[in-house]
Coordinates of C-alpha atoms in Angstrom, one line a residue:
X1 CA 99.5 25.4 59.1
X2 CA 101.3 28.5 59.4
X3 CA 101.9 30.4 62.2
X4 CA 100.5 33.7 63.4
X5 CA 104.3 35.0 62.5
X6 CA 104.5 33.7 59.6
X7 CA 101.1 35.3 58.1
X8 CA 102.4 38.7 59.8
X9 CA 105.7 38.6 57.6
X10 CA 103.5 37.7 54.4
X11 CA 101.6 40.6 55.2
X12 CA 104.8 43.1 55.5
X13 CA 106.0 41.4 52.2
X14 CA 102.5 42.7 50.5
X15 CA 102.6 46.0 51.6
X16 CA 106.4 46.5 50.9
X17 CA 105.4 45.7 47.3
X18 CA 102.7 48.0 47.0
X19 CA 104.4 50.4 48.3
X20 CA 106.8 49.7 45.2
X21 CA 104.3 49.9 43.1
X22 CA 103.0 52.9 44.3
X23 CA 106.3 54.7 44.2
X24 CA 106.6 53.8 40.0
X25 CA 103.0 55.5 39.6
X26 CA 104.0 58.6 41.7
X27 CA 107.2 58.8 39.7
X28 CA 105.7 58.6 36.3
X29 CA 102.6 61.2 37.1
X30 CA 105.6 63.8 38.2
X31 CA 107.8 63.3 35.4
X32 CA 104.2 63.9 33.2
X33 CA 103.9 67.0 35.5
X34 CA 107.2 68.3 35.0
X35 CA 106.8 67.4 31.1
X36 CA 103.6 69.5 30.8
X37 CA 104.8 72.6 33.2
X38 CA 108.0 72.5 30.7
X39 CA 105.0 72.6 27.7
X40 CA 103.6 75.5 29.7
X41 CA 106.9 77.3 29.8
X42 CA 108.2 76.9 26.1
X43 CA 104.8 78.4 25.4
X44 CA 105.4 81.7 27.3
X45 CA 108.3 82.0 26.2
X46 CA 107.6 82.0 22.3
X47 CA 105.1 85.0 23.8
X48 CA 107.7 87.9 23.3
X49 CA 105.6 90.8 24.9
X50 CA 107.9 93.4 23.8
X51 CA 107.4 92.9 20.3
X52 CA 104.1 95.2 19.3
X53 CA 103.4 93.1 16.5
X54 CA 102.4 89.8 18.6
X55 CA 100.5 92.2 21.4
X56 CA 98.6 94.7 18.9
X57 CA 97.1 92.4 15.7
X58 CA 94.1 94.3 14.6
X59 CA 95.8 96.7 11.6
X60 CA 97.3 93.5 9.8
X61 CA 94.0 91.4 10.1
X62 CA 92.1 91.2 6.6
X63 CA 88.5 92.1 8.2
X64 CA 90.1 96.1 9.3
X65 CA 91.5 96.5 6.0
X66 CA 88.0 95.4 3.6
X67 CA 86.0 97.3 5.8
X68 CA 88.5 100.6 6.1
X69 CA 88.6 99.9 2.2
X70 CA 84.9 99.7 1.7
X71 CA 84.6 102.7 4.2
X72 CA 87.1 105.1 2.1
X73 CA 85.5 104.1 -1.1
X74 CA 81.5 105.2 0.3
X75 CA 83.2 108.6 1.6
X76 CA 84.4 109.1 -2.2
X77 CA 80.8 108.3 -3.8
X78 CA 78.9 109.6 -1.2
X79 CA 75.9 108.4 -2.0
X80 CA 72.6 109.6 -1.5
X81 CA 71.0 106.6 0.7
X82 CA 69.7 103.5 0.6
X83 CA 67.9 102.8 -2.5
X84 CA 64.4 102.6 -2.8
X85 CA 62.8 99.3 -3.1
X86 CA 65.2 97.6 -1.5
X87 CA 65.4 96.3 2.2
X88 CA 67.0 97.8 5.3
X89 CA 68.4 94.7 5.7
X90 CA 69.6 93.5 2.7
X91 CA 71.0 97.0 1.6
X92 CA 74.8 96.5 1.4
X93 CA 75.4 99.9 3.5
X94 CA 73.1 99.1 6.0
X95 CA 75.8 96.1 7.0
X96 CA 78.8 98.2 6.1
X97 CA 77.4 100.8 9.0
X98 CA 76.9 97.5 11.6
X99 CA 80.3 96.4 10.2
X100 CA 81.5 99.9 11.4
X101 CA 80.3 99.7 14.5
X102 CA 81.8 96.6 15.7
X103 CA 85.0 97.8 14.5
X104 CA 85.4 101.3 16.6
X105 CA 84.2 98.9 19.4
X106 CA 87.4 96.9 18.4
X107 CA 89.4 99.7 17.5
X108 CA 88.7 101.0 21.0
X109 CA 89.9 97.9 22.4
X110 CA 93.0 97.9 20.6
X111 CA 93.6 101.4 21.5
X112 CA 93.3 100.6 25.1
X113 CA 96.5 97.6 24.3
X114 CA 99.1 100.0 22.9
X115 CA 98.1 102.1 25.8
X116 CA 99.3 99.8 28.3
X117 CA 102.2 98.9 26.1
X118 CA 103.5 102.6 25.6
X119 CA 102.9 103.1 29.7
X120 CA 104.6 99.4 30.5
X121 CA 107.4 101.0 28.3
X122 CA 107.9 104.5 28.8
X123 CA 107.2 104.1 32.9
X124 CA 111.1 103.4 33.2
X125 CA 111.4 107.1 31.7
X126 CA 108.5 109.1 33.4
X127 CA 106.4 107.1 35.6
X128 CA 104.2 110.1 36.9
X129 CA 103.1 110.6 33.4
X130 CA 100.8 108.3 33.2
X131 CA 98.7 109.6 36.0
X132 CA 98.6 112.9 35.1
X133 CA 97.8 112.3 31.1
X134 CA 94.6 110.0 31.2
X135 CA 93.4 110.0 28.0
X136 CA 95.3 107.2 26.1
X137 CA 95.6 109.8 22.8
X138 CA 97.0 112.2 24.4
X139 CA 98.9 110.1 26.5
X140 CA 100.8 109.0 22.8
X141 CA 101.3 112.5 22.1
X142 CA 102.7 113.5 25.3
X143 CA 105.7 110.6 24.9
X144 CA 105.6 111.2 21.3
X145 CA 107.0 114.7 22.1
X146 CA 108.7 114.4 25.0
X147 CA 110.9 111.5 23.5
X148 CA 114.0 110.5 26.3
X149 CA 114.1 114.6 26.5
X150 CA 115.0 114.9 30.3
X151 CA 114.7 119.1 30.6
X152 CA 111.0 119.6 29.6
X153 CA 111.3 123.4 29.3
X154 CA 113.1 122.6 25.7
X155 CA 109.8 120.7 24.8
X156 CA 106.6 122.6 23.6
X157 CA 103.5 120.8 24.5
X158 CA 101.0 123.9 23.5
X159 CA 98.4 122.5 21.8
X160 CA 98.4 119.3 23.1
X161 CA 97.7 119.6 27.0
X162 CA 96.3 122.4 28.5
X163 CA 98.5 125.1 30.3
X164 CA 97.6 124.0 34.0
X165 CA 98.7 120.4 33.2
X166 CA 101.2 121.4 31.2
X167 CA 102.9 123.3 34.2
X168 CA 102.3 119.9 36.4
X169 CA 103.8 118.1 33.9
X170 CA 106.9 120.5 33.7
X171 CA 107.3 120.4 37.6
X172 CA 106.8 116.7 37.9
X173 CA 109.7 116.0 35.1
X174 CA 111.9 117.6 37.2
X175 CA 111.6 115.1 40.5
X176 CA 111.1 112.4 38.8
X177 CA 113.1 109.1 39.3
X178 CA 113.2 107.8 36.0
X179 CA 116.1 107.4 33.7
X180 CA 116.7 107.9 29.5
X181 CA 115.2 104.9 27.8
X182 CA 117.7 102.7 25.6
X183 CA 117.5 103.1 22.1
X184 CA 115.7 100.0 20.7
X185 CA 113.3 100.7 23.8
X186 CA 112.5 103.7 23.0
X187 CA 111.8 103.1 19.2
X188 CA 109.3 100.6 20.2
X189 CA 107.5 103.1 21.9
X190 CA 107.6 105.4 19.3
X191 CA 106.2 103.3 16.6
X192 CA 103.6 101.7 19.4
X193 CA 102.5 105.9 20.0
X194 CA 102.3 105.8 15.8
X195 CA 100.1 103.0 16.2
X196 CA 98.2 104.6 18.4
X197 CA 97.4 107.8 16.5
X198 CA 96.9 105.5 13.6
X199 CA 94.0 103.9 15.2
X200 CA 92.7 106.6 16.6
X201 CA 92.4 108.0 12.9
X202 CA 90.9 105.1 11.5
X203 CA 88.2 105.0 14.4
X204 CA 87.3 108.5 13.4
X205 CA 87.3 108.2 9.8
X206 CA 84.4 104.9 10.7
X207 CA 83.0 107.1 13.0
X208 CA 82.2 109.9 10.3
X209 CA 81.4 107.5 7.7
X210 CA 77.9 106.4 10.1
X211 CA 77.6 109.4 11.0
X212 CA 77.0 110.5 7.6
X213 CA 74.8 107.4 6.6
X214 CA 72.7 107.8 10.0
X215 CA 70.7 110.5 8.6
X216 CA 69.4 108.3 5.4
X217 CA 69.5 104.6 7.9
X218 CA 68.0 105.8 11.3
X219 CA 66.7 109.8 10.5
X220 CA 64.1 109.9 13.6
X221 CA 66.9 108.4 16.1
X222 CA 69.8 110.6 14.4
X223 CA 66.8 113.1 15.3
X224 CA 66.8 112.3 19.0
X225 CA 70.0 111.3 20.3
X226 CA 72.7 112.4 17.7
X227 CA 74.1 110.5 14.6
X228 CA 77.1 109.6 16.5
X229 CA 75.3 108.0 19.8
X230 CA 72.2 106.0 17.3
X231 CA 75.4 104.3 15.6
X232 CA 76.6 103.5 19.0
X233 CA 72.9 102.1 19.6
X234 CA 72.9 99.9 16.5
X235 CA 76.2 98.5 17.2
X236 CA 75.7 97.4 20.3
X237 CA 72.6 95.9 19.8
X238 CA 73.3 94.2 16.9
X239 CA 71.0 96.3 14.2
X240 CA 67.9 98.5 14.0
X241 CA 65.7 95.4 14.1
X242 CA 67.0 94.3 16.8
X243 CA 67.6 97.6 18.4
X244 CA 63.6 98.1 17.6
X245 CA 62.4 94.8 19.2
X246 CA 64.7 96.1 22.9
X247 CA 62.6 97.5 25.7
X248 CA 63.8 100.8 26.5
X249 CA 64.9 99.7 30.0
X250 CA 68.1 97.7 28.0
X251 CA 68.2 100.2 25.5
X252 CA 68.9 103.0 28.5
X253 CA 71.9 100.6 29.5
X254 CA 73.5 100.4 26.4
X255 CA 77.1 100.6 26.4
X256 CA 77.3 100.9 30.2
X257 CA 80.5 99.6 31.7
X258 CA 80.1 99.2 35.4
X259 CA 83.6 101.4 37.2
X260 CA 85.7 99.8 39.9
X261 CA 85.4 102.0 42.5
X262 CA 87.9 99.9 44.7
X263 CA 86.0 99.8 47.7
X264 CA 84.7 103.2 47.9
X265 CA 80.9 103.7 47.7
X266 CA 78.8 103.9 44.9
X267 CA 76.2 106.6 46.1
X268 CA 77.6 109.2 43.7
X269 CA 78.4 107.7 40.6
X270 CA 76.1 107.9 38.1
X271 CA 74.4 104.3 37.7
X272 CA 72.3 102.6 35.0
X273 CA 73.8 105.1 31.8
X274 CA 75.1 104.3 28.8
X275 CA 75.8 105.6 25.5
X276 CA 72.6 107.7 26.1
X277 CA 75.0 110.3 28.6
X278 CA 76.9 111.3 25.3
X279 CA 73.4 112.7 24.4
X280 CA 73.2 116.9 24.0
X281 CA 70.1 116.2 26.2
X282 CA 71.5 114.5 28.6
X283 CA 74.8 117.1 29.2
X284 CA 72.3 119.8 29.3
X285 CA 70.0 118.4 31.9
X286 CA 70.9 119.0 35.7
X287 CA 72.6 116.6 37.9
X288 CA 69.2 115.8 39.9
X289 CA 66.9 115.0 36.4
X290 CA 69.5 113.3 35.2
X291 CA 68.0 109.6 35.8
X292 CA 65.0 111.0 34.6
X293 CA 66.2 112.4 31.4
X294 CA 67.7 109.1 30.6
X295 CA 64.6 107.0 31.3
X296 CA 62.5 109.5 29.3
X297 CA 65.6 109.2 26.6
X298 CA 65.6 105.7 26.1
X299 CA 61.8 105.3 26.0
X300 CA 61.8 107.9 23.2
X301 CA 64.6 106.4 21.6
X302 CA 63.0 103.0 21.5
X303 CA 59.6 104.6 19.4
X304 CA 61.6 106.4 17.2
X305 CA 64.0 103.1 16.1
X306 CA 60.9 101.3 15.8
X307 CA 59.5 103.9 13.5
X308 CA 62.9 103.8 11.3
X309 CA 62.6 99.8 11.1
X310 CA 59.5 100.4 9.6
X311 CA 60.6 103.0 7.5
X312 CA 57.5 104.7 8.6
X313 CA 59.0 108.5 8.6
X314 CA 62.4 109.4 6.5
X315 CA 62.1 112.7 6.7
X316 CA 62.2 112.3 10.5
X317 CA 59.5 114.3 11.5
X318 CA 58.3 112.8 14.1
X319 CA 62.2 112.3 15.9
X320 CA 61.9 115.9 16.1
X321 CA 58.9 115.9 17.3
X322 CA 59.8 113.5 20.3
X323 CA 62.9 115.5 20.8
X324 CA 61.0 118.4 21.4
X325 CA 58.7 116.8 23.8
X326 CA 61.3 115.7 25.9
X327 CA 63.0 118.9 25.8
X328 CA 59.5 120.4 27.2
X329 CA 59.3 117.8 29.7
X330 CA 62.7 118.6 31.3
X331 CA 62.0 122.1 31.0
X332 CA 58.8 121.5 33.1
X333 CA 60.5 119.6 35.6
X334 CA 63.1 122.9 36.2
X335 CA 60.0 125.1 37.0
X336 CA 59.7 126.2 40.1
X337 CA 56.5 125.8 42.0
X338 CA 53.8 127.9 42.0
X339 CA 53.8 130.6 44.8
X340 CA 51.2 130.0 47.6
X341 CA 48.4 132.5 47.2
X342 CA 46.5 133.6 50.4
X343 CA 43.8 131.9 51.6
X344 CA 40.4 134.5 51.5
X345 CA 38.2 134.6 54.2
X346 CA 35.2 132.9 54.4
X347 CA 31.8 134.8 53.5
X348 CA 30.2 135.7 57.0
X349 CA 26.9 133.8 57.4
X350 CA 23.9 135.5 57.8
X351 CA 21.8 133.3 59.2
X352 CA 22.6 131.5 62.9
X353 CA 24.2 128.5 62.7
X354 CA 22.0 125.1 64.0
X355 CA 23.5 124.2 67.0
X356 CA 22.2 120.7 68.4
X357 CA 19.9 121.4 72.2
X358 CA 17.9 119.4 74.1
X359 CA 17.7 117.8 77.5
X360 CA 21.0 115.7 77.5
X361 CA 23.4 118.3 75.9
X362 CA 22.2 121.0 78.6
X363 CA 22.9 118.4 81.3
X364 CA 26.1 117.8 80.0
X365 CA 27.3 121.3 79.4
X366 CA 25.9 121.5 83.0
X367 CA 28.0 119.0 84.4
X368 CA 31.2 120.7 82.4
X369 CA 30.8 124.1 82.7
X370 CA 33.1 126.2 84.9
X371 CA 32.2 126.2 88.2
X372 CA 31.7 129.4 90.6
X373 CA 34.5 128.6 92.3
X374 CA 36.7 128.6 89.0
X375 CA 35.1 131.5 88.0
X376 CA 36.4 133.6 91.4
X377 CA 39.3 132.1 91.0
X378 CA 40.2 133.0 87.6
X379 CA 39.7 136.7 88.7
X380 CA 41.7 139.4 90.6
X381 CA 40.1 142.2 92.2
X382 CA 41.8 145.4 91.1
X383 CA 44.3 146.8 93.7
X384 CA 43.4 143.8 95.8
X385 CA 46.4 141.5 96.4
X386 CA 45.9 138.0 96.4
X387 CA 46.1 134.7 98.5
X388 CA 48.3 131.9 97.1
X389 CA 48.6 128.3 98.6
X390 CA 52.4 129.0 99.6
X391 CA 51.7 132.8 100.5
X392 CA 53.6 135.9 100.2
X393 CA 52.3 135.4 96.5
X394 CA 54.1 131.9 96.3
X395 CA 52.4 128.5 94.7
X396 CA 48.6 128.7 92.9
X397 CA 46.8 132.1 93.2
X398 CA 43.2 131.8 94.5
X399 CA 42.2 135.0 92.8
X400 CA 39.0 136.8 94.5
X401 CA 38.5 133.4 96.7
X402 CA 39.8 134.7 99.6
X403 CA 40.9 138.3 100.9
X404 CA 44.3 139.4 102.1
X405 CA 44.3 138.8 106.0
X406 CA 41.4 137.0 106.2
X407 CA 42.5 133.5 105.9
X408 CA 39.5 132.2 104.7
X409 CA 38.1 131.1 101.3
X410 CA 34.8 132.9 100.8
X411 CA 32.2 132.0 98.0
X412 CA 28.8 133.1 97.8
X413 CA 26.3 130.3 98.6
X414 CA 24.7 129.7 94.9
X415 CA 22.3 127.2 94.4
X416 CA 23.7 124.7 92.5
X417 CA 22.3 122.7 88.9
X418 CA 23.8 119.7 89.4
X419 CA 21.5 118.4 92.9
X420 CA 20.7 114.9 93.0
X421 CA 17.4 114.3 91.8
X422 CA 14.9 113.8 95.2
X423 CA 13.4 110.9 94.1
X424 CA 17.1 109.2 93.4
X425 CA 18.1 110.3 96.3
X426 CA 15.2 108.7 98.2
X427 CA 15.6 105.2 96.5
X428 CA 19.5 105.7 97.6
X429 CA 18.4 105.8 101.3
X430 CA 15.9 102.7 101.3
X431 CA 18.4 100.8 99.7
X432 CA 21.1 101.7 102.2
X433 CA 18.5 101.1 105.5
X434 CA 16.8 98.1 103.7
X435 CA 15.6 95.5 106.4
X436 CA 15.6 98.1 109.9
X437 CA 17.8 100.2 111.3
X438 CA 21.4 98.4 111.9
X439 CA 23.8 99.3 114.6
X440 CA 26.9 100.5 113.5
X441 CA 30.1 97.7 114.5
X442 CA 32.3 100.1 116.4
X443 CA 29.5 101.2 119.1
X444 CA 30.1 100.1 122.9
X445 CA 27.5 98.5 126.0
X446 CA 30.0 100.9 127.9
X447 CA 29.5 104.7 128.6
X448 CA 31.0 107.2 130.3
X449 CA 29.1 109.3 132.9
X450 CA 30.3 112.0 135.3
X451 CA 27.9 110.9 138.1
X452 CA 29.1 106.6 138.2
X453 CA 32.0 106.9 135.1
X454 CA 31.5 103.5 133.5
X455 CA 28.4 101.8 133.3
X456 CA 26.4 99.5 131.1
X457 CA 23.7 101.1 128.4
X458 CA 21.7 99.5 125.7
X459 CA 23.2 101.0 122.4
X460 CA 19.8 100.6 120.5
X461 CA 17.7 102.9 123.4
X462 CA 20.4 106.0 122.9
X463 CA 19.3 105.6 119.0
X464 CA 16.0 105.8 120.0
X465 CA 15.1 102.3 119.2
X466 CA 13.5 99.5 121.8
X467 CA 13.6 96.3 122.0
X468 CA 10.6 93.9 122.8
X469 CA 7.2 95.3 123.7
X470 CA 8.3 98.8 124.5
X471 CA 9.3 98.8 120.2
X472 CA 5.4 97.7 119.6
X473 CA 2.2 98.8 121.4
X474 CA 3.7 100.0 125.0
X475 CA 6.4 102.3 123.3
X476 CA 6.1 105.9 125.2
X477 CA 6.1 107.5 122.1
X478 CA 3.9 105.0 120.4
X479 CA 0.5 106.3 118.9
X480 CA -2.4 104.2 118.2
X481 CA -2.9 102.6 115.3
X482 CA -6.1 102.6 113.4
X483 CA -8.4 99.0 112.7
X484 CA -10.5 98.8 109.8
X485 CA -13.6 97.0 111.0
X486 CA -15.0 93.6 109.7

């Protein structure tokens, strides 16, 4: 048999082979780590972010250049409409316009790219530039211009920012930290900010196109919210059917994006608005209606797509018509209210009111009323000065009660209303002396007397009261009583 050490070295021996074992595996899964983190990095580095052409890809895809083709060649025929007899659906420029509109949406998207690669670019030049020039367009411009120009007095930017901004600009240029772009840098930028323009072209060319064909697609929601905002509308949801068939709680929401505010509270941003705030309505209308103008917008909106689905109204007729109502609505809401006109007297009655009597409400205004007492004190005798609780006029004022120097309350002795009834009263006193006359606890067998000082007396006799036979028949002051005979 083997012994207890020989079991324990077997035992070491297993585990130092595991452990073997165990080292192989952990060496084979790192050398598949490192192998796939090398992957990882021979992929980003094929990604050559400063080339424009691998960050910005829209222009040389073939769906922008059909649809900026097929968008060129219907501003050339203009054409009256969609033709008659044919379906909204099926009519080939009712699907060019939703083609439209998801292209601004990318366009806009792609605008936003080249933004962040001209500002990645150009932030080595003139980093402040980028927060005081917002607008990504104009943002183009401004480098576009300005160039690796270091004195910004040489550089005319009328036109293109206003003068206060331009005189920021000018004064910013001047403390900056930044340093002349090289030259292959700056070319990049240059042809990114061409892009850029380029874009923002083509997104306005799309954007006239629907607007033109909104008017013959969608005439009653052209009619309400603008030519421009409906195509928004029709893009974003997917259609006029579809836009239709949407309750006007997800139409009003509509190309919302919800802002970062970074912390900061949302109580004054303006919540729960989407492409409907580009509405004339909407501008016009004060900050305070606004949420109401875009509810009432978006319900109204929602009627009159459904009405262009159906192609119930071309003429949009009734888009006006809603428009208008809306507009009266919000000019009802601005009206002030009506001023408070005074209140007439009532007509004097001729006849007595009906006041309620009888016993009980005289014994209660009895038992209420102001007494004498009240009465006097309530009034001052005229020249008369008078007494107060704390004197020398000091404290509660008793009024004619009492009289200087008398130092007495006088009252005249009036009968009063409120005596107890004598029959009460009489019921009181033979319940209190029910079963004979009692003798009170605190009286004493022991009197005083000025002729023998303390002696012994019978507390009943001084009441008047006997005990025995002198209480019955004998009694001094007894009388006889009389017998009725048998």
């Amino acid at each position: 048999m083997a012994t207890l050490e020989d079991s324990f070295l077997a035992d070491l021996d297993d585990l130092s082979d595991n452990e073997a074992e165990l080292d192989e595996s952990d060496g084979d899964d790192a050398k598949k780590d490192e192998e796939d983190i090398d992957m990882d990095m021979a992929d980003l580095e094929t990604l050559n972010y400063d080339d424009l052409d691998s960050v910005s890809k829209l222009q040389k895809s073939q769906r922008y250049l059909d649809i900026m083709h097929k968008v060129e060649e219907a501003l050339g025929k203009e054409s009256d409409g969609t033709e008659k007899g044919t379906v909204l659906e099926d009519d080939p420029e009712y699907k060019l316009i939703v083609d439209c509109n998801q292209l601004s949406v990318d366009i806009e998207n792609e605008i936003a790219i080249v933004h962040n690669f001209i500002r990645d670019k150009y932030r080595l030049k003139f980093q402040e530039l980028e927060s005081l020039v917002n607008h990504p367009i104009d943002y183009a411009r401004v480098v576009k211009k300005i160039g690796n120009e270091t004195d910004l007095t040489l550089v005319d930017l009328e036109g293109l920012l206003p003068s206060a901004i331009i005189m920021v600009v000018s004064v910013t240029a001047l403390t900056t930290k930044g340093s002349p772009l090289p030259e292959d840098v700056l070319q990049k930028t240059l042809e990114a900010c061409d892009r850029a323009l380029d874009l923002d072209s083509a997104r306005k060319k799309v954007l006239d196109f629907v607007e033109s064909k909104m008017g013959s697609i969608a005439p009653n929601l052209s009619a309400i919210v603008g030519s421009a905002v409906a195509a928004k509308l029709m893009g974003t949801a997917g259609g006029l059917s579809a836009l239709a068939k949407m309750p006007a709680c997800n139409v009003q929401v509509l190309g919302h994006k919800r802002k970062n505010l970074a912390g900061f509270s949302s109580a004054t941003s303006q919540l729960r608005v989407g492409y409907l705030e580009q509405t004339e309505i909407f501008q016009s209308t004060p900050p305070a209606l606004k949420s109401r103008a875009g509810r009432i917008l978006a319900a109204k909106s929602t009627l009159a797509a459904r009405v262009d689905a159906t192609r119930g109204d071309p003429s949009g007729t009734n888009g006006k018509a809603l428009r208008e109502e809306i507009r009266k609505k919000i000019e009802k809401w601005q009206e002030p209210p009506p001023a408070r006109q005074p209140k007439p007297l009532p007509v004097p009655d001729s006849e007595p009111k009906k006041r309620r009597g009888g016993r009980r409400l005289r014994k209660m205004k009895e038992r209420y009323a102001v007494t004498d007492m009240r009465k006097l004190a309530n009034r001052m005798a005229f020249g008369t000065p008078e007494e107060s609780s704390l004197g020398d006029g000091l404290g509660e004022g008793y009024g004619m009660l009492g009289q200087a120097g008398s130092n007495r309350l006088r009252i005249s002795s009036v009968p009063s209303k409120l005596k107890i009834n004598p029959t009460i009263a009489k019921k009181l006193k033979e319940r209190n002396y029910a079963g004979g006359a009692t003798t009170s606890g605190l009286t004493s067998s022991l009197a005083f007397t000025p002729v023998q000082g303390i002696e012994l007396c019978n507390p009943q006799q001084a009441l008047g009261l006997g005990s025995g036979t002198q209480s019955t028949y004998f009694s001094e002051s007894g009388t006889f009583s009389k017998l009725k005979k048998i």
